Tab-separated table of C-alpha atoms in Angstrom:
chain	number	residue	atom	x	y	z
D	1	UNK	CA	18.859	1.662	-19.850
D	2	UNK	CA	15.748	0.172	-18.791
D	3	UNK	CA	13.413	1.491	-15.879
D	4	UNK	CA	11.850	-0.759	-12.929
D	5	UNK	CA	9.720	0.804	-10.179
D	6	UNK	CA	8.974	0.080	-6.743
D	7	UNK	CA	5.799	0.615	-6.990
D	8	UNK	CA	4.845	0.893	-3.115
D	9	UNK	CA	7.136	2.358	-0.384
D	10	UNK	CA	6.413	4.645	2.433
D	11	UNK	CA	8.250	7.640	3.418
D	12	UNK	CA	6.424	9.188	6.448
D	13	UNK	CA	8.058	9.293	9.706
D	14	UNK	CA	6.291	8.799	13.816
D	15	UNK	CA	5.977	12.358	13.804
D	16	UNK	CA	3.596	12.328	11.189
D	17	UNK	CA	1.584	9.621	13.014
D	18	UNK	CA	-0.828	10.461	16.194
D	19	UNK	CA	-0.557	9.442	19.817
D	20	UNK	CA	-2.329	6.250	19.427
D	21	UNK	CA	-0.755	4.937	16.538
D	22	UNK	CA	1.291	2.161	18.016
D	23	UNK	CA	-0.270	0.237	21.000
D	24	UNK	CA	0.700	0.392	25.136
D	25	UNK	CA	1.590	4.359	24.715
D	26	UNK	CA	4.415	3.764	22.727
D	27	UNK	CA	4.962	6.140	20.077
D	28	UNK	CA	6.696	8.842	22.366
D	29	UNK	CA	9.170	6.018	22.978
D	30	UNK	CA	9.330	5.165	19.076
D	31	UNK	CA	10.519	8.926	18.066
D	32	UNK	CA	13.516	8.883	20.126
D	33	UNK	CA	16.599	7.889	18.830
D	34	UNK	CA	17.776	5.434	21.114
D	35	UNK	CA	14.661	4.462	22.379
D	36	UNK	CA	13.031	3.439	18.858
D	37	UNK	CA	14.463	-0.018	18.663
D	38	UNK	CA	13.220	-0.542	21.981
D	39	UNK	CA	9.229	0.306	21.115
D	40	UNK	CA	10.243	-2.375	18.341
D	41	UNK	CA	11.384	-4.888	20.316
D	42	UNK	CA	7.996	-4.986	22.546
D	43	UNK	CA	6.019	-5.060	19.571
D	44	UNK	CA	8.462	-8.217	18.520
D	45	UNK	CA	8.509	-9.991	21.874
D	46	UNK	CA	5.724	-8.939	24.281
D	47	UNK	CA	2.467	-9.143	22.379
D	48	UNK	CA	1.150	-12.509	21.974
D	49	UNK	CA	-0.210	-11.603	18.646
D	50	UNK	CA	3.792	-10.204	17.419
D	51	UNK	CA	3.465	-12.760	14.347
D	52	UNK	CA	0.352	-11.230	12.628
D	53	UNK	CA	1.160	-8.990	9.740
D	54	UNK	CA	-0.445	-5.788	11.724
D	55	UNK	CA	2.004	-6.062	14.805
D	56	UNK	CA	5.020	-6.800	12.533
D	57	UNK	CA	4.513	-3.878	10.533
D	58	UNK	CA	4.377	-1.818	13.253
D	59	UNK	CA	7.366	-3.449	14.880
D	60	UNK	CA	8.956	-1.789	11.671
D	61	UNK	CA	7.563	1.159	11.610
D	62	UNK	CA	9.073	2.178	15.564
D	63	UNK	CA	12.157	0.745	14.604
D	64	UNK	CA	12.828	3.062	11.066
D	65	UNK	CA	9.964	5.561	11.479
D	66	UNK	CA	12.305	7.428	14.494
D	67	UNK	CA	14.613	8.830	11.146
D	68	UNK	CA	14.398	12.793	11.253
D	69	UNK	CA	13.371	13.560	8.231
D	70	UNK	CA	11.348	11.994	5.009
D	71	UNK	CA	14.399	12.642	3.073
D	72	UNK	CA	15.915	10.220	4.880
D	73	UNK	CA	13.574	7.609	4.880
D	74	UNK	CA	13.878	7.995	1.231
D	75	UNK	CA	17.524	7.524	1.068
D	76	UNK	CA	17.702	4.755	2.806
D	77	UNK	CA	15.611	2.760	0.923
D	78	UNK	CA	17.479	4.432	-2.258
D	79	UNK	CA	20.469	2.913	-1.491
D	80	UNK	CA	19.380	-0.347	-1.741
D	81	UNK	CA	18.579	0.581	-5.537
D	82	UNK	CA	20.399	0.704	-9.008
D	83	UNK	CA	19.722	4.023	-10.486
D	84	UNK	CA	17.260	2.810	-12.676
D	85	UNK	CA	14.539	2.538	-10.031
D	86	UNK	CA	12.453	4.792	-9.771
D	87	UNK	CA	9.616	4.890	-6.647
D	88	UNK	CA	5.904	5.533	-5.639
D	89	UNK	CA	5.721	6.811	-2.399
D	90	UNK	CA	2.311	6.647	-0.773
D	91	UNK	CA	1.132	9.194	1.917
D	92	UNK	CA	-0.872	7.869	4.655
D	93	UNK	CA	-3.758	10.365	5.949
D	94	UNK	CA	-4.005	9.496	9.916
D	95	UNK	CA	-5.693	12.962	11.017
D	96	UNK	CA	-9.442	10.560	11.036
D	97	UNK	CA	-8.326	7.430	12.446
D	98	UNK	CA	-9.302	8.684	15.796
D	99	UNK	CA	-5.635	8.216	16.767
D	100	UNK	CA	-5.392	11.622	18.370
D	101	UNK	CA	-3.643	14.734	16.922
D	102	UNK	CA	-0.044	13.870	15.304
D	103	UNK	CA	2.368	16.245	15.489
D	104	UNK	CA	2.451	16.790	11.801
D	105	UNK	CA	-0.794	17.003	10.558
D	106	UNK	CA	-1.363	15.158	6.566
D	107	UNK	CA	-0.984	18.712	4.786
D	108	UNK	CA	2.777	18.764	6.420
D	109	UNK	CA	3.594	14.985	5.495
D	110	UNK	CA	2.585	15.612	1.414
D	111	UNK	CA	4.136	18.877	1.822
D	112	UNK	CA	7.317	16.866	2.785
D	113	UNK	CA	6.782	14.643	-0.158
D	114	UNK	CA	5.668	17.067	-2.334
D	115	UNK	CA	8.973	19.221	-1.841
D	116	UNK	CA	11.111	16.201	-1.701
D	117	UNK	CA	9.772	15.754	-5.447
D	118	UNK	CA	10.477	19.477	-6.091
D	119	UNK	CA	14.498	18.224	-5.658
D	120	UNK	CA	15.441	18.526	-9.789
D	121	UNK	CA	17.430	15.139	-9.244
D	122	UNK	CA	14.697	13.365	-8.131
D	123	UNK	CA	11.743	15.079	-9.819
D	124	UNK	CA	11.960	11.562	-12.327
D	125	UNK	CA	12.445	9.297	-9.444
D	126	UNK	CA	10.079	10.440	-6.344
D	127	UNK	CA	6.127	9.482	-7.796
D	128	UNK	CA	4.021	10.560	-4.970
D	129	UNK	CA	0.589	9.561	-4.203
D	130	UNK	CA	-2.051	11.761	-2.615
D	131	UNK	CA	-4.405	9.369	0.125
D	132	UNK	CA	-8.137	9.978	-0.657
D	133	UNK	CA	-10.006	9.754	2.972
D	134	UNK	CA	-14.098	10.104	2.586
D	135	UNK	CA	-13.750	12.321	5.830
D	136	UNK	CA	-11.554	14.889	5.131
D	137	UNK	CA	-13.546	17.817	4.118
D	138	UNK	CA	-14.032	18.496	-0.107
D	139	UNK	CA	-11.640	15.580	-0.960
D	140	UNK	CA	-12.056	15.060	-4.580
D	141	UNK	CA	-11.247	18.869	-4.833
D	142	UNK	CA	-8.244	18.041	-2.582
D	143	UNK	CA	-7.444	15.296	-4.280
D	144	UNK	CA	-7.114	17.303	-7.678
D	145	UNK	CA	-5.628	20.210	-6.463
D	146	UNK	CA	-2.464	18.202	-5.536
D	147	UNK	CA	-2.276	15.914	-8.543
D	148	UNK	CA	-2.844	18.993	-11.222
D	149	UNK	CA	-0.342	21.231	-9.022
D	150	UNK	CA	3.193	21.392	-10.217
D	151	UNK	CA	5.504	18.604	-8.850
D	152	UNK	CA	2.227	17.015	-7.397
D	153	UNK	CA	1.317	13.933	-6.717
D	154	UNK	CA	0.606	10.675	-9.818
D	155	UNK	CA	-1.798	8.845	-8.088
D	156	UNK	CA	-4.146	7.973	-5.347
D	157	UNK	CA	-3.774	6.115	-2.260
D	158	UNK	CA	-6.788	4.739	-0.241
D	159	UNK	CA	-6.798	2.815	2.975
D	160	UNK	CA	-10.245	1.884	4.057
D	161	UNK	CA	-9.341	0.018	7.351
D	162	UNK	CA	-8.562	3.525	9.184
D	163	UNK	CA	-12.474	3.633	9.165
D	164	UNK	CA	-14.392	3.832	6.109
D	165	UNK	CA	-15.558	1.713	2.995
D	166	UNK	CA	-13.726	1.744	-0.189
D	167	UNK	CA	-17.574	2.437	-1.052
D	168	UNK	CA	-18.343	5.566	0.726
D	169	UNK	CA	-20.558	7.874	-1.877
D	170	UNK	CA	-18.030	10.575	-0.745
D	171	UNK	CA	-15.216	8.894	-2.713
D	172	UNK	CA	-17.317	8.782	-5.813
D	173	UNK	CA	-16.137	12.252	-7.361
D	174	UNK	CA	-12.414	10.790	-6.491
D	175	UNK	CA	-12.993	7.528	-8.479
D	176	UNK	CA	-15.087	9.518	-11.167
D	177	UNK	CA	-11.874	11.449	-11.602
D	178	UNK	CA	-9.464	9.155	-11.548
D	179	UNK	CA	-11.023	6.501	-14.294
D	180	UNK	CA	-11.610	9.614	-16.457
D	181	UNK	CA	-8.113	10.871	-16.310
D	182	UNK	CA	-6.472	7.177	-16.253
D	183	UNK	CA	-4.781	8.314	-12.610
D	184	UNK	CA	-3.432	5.123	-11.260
D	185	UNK	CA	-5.150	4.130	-7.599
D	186	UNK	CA	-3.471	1.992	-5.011
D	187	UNK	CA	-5.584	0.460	-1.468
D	188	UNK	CA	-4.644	-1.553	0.919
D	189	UNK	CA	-5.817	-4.906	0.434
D	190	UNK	CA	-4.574	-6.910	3.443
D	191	UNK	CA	-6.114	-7.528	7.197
D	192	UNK	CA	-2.506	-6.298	8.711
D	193	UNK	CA	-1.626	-2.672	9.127
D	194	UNK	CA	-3.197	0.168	10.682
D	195	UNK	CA	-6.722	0.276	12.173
D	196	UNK	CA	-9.438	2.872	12.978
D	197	UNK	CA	-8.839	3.635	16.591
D	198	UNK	CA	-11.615	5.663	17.766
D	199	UNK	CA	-15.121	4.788	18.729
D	200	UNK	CA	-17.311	2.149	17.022
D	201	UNK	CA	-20.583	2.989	15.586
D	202	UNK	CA	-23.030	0.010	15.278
D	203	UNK	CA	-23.474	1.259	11.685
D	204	UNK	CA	-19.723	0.895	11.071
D	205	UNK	CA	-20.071	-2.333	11.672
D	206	UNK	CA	-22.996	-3.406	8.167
D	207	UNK	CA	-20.499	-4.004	5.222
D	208	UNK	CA	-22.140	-2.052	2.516
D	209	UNK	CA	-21.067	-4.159	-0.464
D	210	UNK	CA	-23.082	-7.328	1.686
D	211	UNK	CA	-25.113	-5.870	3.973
D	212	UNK	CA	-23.864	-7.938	6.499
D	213	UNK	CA	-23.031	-7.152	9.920
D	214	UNK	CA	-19.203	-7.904	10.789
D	215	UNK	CA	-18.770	-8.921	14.664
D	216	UNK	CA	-15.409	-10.228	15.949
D	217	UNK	CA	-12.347	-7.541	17.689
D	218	UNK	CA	-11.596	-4.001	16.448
D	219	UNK	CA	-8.713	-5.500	14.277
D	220	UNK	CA	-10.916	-7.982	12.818
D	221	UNK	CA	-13.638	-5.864	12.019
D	222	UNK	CA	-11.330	-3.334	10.425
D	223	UNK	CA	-9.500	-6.099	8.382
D	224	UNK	CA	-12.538	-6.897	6.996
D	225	UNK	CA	-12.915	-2.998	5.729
D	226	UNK	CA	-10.015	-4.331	3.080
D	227	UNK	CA	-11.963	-6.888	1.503
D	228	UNK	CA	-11.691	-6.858	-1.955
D	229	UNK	CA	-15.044	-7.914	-2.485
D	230	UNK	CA	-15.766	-3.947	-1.062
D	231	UNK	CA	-14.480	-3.076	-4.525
D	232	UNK	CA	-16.955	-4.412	-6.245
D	233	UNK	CA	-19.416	-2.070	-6.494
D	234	UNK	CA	-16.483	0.677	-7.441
D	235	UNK	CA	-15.468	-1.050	-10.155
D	236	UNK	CA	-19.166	-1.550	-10.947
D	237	UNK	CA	-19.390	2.210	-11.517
D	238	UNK	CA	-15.904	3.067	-12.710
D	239	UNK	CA	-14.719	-0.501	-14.717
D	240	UNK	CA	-12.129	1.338	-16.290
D	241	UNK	CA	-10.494	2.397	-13.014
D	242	UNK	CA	-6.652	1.650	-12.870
D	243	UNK	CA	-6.849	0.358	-9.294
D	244	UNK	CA	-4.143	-1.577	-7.951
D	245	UNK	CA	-5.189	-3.899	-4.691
D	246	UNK	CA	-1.577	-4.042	-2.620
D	247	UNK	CA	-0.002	-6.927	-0.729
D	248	UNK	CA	-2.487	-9.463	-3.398
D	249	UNK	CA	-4.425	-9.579	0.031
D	250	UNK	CA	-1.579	-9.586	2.624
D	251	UNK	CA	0.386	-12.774	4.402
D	252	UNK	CA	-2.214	-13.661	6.407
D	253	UNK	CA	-4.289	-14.465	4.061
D	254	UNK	CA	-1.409	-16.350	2.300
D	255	UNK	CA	-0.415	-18.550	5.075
D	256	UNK	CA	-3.986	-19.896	5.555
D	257	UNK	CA	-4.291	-20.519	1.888
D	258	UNK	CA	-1.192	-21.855	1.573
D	259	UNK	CA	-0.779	-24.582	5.026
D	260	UNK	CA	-4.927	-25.008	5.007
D	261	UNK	CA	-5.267	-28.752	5.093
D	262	UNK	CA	-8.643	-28.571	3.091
D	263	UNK	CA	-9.412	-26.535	-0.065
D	264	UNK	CA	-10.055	-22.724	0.648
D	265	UNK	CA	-13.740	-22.011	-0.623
D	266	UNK	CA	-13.959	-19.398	-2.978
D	267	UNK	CA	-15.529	-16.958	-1.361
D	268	UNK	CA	-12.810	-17.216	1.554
D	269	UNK	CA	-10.123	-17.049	-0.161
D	270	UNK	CA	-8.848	-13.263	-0.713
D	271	UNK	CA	-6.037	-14.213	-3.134
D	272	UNK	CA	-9.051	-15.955	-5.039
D	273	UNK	CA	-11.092	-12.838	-5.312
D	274	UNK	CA	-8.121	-10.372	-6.119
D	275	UNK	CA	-8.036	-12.998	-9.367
D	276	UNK	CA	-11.559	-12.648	-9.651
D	277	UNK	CA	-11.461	-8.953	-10.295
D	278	UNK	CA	-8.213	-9.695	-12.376
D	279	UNK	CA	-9.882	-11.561	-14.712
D	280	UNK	CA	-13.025	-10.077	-15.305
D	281	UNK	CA	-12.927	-8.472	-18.356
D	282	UNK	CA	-15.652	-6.284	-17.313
D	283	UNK	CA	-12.298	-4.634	-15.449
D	284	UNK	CA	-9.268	-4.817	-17.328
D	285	UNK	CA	-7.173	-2.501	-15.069
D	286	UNK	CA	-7.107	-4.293	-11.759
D	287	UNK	CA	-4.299	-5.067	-10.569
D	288	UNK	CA	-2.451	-6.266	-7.078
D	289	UNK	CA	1.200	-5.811	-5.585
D	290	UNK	CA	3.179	-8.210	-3.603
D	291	UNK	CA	4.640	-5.640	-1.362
D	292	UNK	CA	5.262	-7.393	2.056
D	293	UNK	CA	3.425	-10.426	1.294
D	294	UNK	CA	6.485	-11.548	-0.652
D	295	UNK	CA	8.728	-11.230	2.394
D	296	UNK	CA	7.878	-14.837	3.733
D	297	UNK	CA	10.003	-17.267	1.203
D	298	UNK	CA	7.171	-19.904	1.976
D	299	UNK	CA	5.177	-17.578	-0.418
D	300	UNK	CA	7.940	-17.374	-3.645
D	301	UNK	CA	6.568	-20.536	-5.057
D	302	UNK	CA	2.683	-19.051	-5.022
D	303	UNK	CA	3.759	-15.430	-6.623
D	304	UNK	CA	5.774	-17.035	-9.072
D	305	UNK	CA	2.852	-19.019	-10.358
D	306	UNK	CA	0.841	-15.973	-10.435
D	307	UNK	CA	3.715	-13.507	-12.158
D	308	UNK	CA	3.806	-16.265	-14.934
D	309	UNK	CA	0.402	-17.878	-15.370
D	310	UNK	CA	-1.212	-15.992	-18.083
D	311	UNK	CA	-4.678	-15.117	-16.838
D	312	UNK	CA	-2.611	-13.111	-14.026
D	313	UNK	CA	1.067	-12.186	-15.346
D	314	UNK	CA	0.258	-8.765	-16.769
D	315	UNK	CA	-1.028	-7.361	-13.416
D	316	UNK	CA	1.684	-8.421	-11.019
D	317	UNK	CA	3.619	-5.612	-9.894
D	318	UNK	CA	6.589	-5.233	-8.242
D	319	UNK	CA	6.396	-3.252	-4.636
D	320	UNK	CA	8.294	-3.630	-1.750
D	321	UNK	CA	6.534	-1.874	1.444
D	322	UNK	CA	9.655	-0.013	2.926
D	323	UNK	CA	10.152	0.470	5.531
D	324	UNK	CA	6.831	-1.929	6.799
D	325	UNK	CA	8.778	-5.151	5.722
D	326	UNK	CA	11.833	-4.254	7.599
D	327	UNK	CA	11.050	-6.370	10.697
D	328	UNK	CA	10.878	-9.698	8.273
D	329	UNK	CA	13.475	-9.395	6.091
D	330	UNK	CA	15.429	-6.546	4.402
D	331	UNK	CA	15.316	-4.299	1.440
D	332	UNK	CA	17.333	-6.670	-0.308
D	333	UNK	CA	16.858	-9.854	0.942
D	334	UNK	CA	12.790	-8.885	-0.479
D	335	UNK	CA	14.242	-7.721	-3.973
D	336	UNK	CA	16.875	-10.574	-4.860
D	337	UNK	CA	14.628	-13.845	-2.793
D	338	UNK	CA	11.743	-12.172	-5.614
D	339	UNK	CA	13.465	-11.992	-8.537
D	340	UNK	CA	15.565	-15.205	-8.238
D	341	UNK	CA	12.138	-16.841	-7.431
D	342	UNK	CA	10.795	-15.570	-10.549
D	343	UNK	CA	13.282	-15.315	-13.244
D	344	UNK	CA	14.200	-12.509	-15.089
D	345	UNK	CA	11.358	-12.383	-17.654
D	346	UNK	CA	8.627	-12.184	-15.407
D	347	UNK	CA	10.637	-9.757	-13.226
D	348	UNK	CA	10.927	-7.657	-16.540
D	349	UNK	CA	6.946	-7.500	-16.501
D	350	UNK	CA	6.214	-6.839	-13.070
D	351	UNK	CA	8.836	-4.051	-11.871
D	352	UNK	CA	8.753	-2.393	-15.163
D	353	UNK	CA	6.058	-2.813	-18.000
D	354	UNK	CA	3.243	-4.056	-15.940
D	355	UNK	CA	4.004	-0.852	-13.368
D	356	UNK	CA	3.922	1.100	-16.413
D	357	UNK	CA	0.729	0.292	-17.674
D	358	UNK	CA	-0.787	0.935	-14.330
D	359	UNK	CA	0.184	4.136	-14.298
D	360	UNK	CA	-1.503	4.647	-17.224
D	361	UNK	CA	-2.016	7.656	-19.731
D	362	UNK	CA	-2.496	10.718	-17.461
D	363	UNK	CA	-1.106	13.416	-18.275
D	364	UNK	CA	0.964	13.157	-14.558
D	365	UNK	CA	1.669	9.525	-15.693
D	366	UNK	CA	3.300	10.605	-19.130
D	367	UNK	CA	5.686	12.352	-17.376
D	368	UNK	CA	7.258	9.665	-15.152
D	369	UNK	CA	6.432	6.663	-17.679
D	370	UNK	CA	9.012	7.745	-19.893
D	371	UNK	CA	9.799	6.373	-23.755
D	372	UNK	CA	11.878	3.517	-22.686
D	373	UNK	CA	10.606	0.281	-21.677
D	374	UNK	CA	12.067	-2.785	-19.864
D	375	UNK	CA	13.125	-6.121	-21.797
D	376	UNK	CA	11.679	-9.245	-20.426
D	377	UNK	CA	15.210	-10.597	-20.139
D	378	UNK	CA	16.590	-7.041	-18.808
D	379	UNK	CA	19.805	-8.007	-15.906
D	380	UNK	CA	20.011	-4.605	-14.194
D	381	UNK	CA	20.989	-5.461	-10.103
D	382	UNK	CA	18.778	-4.804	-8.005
């Protein structure tokens, strides 16, 4: 039977975010479990800004972040799955977004994740990823510790918009590591999402990749930490990193390329740059999920272009961004609009042998990758 992969879904629930996660005070409101929908629906309806990626994420995250329980996060998202899928579920380290103090610190929410893979029917099927954050205290040495442990994690998440560069020198032994030992790496690559919430630092403010200062709002200076042009100069020092830029730059980014009534320059275009890196054959591991951005069926036409052209087919993958892209559209609504848009050949290479070759060689990746491999014309329902 073949295998396909989700390659990006999120388990962690509001207790594992801090007070200031979610704006207007309303994460007490999002844990409860009648009042959750409720925190949703004034993210939906009461912020004038409700149709930018960042507040409809976190519509979705008070509406399915109130479950008890990681376990059953993952389930529900399971059971919108064939058995053949199997997941990457990436941690999200919030202790040094300046948030405040969640109630479940990181080191409980991998635990959770961690143990969740220690179940013996889903040691095959859970594929955790450890987050990398430059200020958390010895972090390549973290880092390692919970990949080479047993049931740890296969990969590395970063998310440089909670406040730092994706190059901060203190990530270098992280990268080092994970180009030598072909561990995959995913980052956020999109101007939605979460944002650094604490104080900001003139300095924070010079993009090191540029050296050019970034003015505008908290959320747009933070979107701009997701740049991929701040990848650059990692990739400069690690080409053969397996690095994997998610939502192919987010659907923001795709609107304005797709309704802009005059050509997007190069340089502004983030979809444009993600090929960039793609292409280079200086880096031949880059690659970029459609997780989320995929939601909006005014962006099938674009992804199927790029999951078929050949200069970006092979590094397309497949993620879906549960339980973020629940206030667009549904688990599988996202799946089936995707792979009808596509076809089944290219959805052969993108949920299963592009994912594959992402993960890579590692010794961690050996172990999920398996021996079998997905035919382009593979049927399996989604």
């Amino acid at each position: 039977m073949p295998e396909f992969f989700n390659c990006h879904i999120h388990t962690f629930t509001a207790n594992a975010a801090p007070p200031r996660f979610l704006p207007f005070g309303l994460l007490p409101i999002a844990r409860g479990r009648f009042t959750g929908p409720v925190a949703g629906w004034i993210l939906r309806n009461l912020w004038p800004f409700s149709t930018t990626d960042r507040f409809e994420r976190l519509a979705a995250f008070a509406t399915i972040g109130r479950l008890p329980s990681q376990r059953a996060v993952f389930e529900r998202v399971r059971g919108f799955y064939t058995d053949e899928f199997r997941f990457v579920v990436l941690t999200l380290d919030m202790d040094y977004m300046g948030a405040g103090v969640p109630r479940h610190d990181y080191q409980r929410q991998l635990r959770d994740v961690i143990e969740l893979r220690s179940d013996p029917e889903l040691r095959d099927v859970v594929l955790p990823f450890v987050c990398a954050d430059p200020r958390r205290p010895d972090v390549a040495e973290f880092v390692r510790a919970n990949i080479e442990r047993e049931n740890g994690c296969v990969g590395i998440k970063v998310y440089p918009p909670l406040g730092f560069w994706p190059s901060d020198t203190r990530l270098n032994p992280v990268f080092d590591y994970a180009a030598s030992e072909r561990i995959p790496v995913l980052a956020h690559c999109s101007r939605g999402g979460a944002i650094y919430r604490g104080r900001i630092r003139e300095e924070m403010r010079v993009a090191p990749h540029s050296g050019k200062r970034v003015g505008g709002r908290r959320s747009a200076l933070f979107g701009e930490y997701a740049n991929p042009d701040g990848w650059l100069p990692v990739l400069e020092r690690n080409p053969d990193l397996r690095l994997c830029l998610a939502h192919y730059g987010g659907g923001e980014e795709w609107r304005r390329y797709l309704r802009n009534a005059e050509p997007v320059s190069e340089r502004e275009s983030w979809i444009r740059k993600i090929n960039g890196l793609i292409e280079n054959p200086q880096f031949p591991h880059v690659y970029a999920d459609v997780s989320a951005t995929a939601a909006r069926p005014d962006t099938l036409p674009l992804i199927a272009v790029l999951a078929s052209r050949p200069e970006t087919r092979d590094h397309v993958l497949f993620g879906s961004d549960f339980f973020m892209i629940q206030r667009s559209t549904t688990e599988r609504q996202f799946g089936l609009g995707l792979r009808s848009a596509i076809g089944e050949t290219a959805w052969g290479r993108i949920a299963g042998d592009n994912v594959r070759a992402w993960l890579g060689s590692s010794n961690s990746a050996q172990r999920i990758a398996g021996s079998s491999t997905a035919q382009p014309g593979a049927t399996p329902s989604h």
